Coordinates of C-alpha atoms and ligand atoms in Angstrom, one line a residue:
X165 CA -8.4 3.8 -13.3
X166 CA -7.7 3.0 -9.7
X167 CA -5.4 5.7 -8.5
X168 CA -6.2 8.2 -5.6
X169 CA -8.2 7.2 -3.0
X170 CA -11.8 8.3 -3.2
X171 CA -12.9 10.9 -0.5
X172 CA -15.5 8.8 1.1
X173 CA -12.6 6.3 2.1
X174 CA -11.0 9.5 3.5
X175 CA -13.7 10.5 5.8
X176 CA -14.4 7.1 6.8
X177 CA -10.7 6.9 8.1
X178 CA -10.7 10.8 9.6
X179 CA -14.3 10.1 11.1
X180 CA -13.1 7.0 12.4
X181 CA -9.6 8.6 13.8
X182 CA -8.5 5.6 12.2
X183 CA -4.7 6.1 11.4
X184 CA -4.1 7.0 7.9
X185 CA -0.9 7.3 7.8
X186 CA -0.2 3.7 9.3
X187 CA -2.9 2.4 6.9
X188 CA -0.8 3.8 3.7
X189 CA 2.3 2.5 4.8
X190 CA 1.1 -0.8 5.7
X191 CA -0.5 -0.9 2.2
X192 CA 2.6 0.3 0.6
X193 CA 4.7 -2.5 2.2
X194 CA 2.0 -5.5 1.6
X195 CA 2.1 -3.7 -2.1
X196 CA 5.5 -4.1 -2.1
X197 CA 5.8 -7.9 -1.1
X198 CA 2.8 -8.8 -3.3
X199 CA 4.1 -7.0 -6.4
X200 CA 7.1 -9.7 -7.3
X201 CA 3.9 -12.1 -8.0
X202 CA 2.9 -10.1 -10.6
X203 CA 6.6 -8.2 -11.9
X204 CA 9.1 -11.0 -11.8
X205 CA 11.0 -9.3 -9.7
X206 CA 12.5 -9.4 -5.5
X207 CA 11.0 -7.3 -3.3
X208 CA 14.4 -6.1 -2.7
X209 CA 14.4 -4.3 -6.0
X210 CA 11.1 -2.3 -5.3
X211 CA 11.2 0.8 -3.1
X212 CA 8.1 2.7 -1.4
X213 CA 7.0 6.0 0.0
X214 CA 3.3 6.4 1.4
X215 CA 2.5 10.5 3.1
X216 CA -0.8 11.4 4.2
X217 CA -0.7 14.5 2.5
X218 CA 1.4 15.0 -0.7
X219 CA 2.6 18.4 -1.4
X220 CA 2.3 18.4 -4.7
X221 CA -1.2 16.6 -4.7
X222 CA -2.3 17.8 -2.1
X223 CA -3.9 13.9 -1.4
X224 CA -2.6 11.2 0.4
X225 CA -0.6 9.2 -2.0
X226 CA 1.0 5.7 -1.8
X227 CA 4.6 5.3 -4.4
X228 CA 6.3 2.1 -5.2
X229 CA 9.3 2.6 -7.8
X230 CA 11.7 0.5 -9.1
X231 CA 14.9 0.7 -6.6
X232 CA 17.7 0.4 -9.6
X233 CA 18.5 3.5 -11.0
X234 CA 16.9 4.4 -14.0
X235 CA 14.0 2.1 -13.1
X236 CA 14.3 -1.4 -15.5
X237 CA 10.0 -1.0 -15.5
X238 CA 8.9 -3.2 -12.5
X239 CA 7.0 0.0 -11.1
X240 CA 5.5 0.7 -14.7
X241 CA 4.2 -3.1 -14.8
X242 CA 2.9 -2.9 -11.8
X243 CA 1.3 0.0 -12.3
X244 CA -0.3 -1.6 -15.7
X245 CA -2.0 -4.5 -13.4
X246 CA -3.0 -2.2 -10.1
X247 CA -6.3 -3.3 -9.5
X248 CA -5.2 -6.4 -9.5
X249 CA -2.0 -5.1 -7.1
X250 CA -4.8 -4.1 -4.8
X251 CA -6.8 -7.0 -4.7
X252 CA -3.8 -9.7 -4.0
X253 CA -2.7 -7.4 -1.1
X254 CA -5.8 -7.1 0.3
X255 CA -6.0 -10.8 0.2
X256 CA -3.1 -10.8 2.0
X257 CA -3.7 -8.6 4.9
X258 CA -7.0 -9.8 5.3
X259 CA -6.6 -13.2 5.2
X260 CA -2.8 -12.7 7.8
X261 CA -4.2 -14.4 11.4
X262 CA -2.3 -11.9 12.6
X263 CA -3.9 -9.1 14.9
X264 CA -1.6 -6.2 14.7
X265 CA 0.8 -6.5 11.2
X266 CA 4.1 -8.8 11.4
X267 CA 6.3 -9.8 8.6
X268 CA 4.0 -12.0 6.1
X269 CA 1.7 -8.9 5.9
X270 CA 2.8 -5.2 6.7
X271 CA 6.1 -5.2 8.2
X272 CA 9.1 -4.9 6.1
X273 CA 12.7 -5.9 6.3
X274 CA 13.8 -2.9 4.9
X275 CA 11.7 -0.2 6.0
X276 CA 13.6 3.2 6.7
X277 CA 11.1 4.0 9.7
X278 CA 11.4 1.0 11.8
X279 CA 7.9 -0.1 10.3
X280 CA 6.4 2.8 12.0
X281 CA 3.7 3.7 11.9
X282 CA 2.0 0.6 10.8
X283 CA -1.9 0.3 11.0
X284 CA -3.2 -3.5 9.2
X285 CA -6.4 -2.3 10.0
X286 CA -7.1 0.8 8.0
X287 CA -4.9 -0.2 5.5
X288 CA -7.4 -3.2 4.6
X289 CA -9.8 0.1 4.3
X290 CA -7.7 2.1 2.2
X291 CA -7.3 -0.9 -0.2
X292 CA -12.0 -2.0 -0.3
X293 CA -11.9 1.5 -0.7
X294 CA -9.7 1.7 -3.9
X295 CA -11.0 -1.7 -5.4
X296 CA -14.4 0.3 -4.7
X297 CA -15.5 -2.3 -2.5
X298 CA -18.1 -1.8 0.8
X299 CA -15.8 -0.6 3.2
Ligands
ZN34 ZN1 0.5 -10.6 9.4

C-alpha cells in the first residue's frame, strides 16, 4: 500500500533543503486536479490539506476528502486507485513545460493560502518516491 512517504524520500528532501512543505502541497493540488480522471467527479468537489508534520502522525501527510458534507465517496475511490493517483500526477507535473508551477500543474483556483508555498520540484520527488521509483 502506497501511503506515507518512505524516510529515504524524507532525507533526500531535508538533505537537499529542498522545500517539503511546498512539495506536499503542490502534490496535493496536482492530486486534486488529476483525481476527477479517475472519480467522476469536479475538482471543485474535492478538498485538500498537505502539513509537513502531522500531529497525530507525527509524518508529513498529504489529505484529499470529499468537499460535500458527509463525503458521497470520491476520496474513498480515490484512495482505492492511489498508485495509480500518483502516477497520473506525476505525469502531469513532470511532463508541465513549465519551470516554476502555474495553473495546469500545481496551482489551484481555490487554494486557501494563495498557492503558497508551492515547490513543482520536490513535489515530482515526493511522488518517484511514493511510486518507489529512483528519485
Ligand atoms: Zn505547470
Amino acid at each position: 500500500m502506497v501511503g506515507d512517504i518512505p524516510d529515504g524520500v524524507l532525507h533526500h528532501i531535508a538533505g537537499g533543503s529542498m522545500d517539503l512543505a511546498g512539495g506536499l502541497h503542490a502534490a496535493e493540488h496536482a492530486a486534486i486536479g488529476i483525481l476527477p480522471l479517475f472519480a467522476l467527479c469536479d475538482r471543485a468537489d474535492i478538498g485538500g490539506l498537505s502539513t509537513p508534520l502531522h500531529p497525530d502522525t507525527g509524518r508529513p501527510q498529504i489529505f484529499i476528502y470529499d468537499g460535500h458534507p458527509g463525503g458521497v465517496g470520491i476520496a474513498e475511490g480515490g484512495f482505492g486507485v492511489v498508485e495509480k493517483l500518483w502516477d497520473a500526477t506525476l505525469s502531469l507535473v513532470s511532463r508541465c513545460p513549465c519551470p516554476q508551477g502555474c495553473p495546469a500543474c500545481v496551482q489551484s483556483p481555490k487554494c486557501g493560502n494563495n498557492n503558497e508555498p508551492l515547490d513543482k520540484l520536490v513535489a515530482g520527488t515526493i511522488l518517484r518516491g511514493l511510486l518507489g521509483m529512483p528519485l
